[in-house]
PDB file of C-alpha atoms in Angstrom:
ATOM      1  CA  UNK A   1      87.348  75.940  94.394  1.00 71.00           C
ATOM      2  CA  UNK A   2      90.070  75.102  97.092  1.00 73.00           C
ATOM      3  CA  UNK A   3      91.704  77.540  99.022  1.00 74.00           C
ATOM      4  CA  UNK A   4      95.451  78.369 100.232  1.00 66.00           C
ATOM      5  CA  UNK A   5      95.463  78.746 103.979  1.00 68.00           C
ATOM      6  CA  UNK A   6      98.136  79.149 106.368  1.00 67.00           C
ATOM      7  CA  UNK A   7      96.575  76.388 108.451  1.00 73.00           C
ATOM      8  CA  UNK A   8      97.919  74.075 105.856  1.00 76.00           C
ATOM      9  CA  UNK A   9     101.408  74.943 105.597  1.00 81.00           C
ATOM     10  CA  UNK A  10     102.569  72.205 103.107  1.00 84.00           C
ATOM     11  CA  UNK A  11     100.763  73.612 100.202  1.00 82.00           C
ATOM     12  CA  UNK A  12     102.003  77.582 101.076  1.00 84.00           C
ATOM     13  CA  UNK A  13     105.505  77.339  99.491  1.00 88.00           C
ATOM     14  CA  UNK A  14     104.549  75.086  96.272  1.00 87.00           C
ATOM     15  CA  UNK A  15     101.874  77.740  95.143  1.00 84.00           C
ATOM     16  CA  UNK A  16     102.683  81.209  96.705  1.00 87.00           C
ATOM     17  CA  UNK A  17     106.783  80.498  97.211  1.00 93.00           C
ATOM     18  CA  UNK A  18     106.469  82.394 100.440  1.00 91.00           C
ATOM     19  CA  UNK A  19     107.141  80.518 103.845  1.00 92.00           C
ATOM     20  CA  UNK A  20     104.656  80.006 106.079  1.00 87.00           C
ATOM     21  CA  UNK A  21     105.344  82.679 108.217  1.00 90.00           C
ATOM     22  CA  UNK A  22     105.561  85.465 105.441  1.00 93.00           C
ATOM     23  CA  UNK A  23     102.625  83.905 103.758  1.00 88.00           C
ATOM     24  CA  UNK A  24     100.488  84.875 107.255  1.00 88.00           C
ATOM     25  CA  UNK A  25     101.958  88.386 107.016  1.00 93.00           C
ATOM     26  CA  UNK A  26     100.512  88.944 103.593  1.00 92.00           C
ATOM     27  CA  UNK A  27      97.144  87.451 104.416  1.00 89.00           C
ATOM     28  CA  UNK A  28      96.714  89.746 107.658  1.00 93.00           C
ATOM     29  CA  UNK A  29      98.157  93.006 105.704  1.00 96.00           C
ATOM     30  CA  UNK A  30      95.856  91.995 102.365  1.00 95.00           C
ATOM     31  CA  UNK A  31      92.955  91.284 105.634  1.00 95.00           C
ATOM     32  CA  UNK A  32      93.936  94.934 107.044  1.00 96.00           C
ATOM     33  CA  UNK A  33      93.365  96.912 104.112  1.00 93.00           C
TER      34      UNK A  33
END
């Protein structure tokens, strides 16, 4: 199993659609709650 991470922004918009900025905002709010 691979993983999405922010650290690897080339793969954020193909699979999520988000850039890689709003893709780190969802992480840390998903992280927060």
């Amino acid at each position: 199993m691979q993983v999405i991470t922010a650290a690897r922004s080339e793969w954020i918009f193909p699979f999520t659609g988000l850039q890689p900025a709003q893709f780190r905002r969802l992480v840390r709010l998903v992280a927060e709650r």
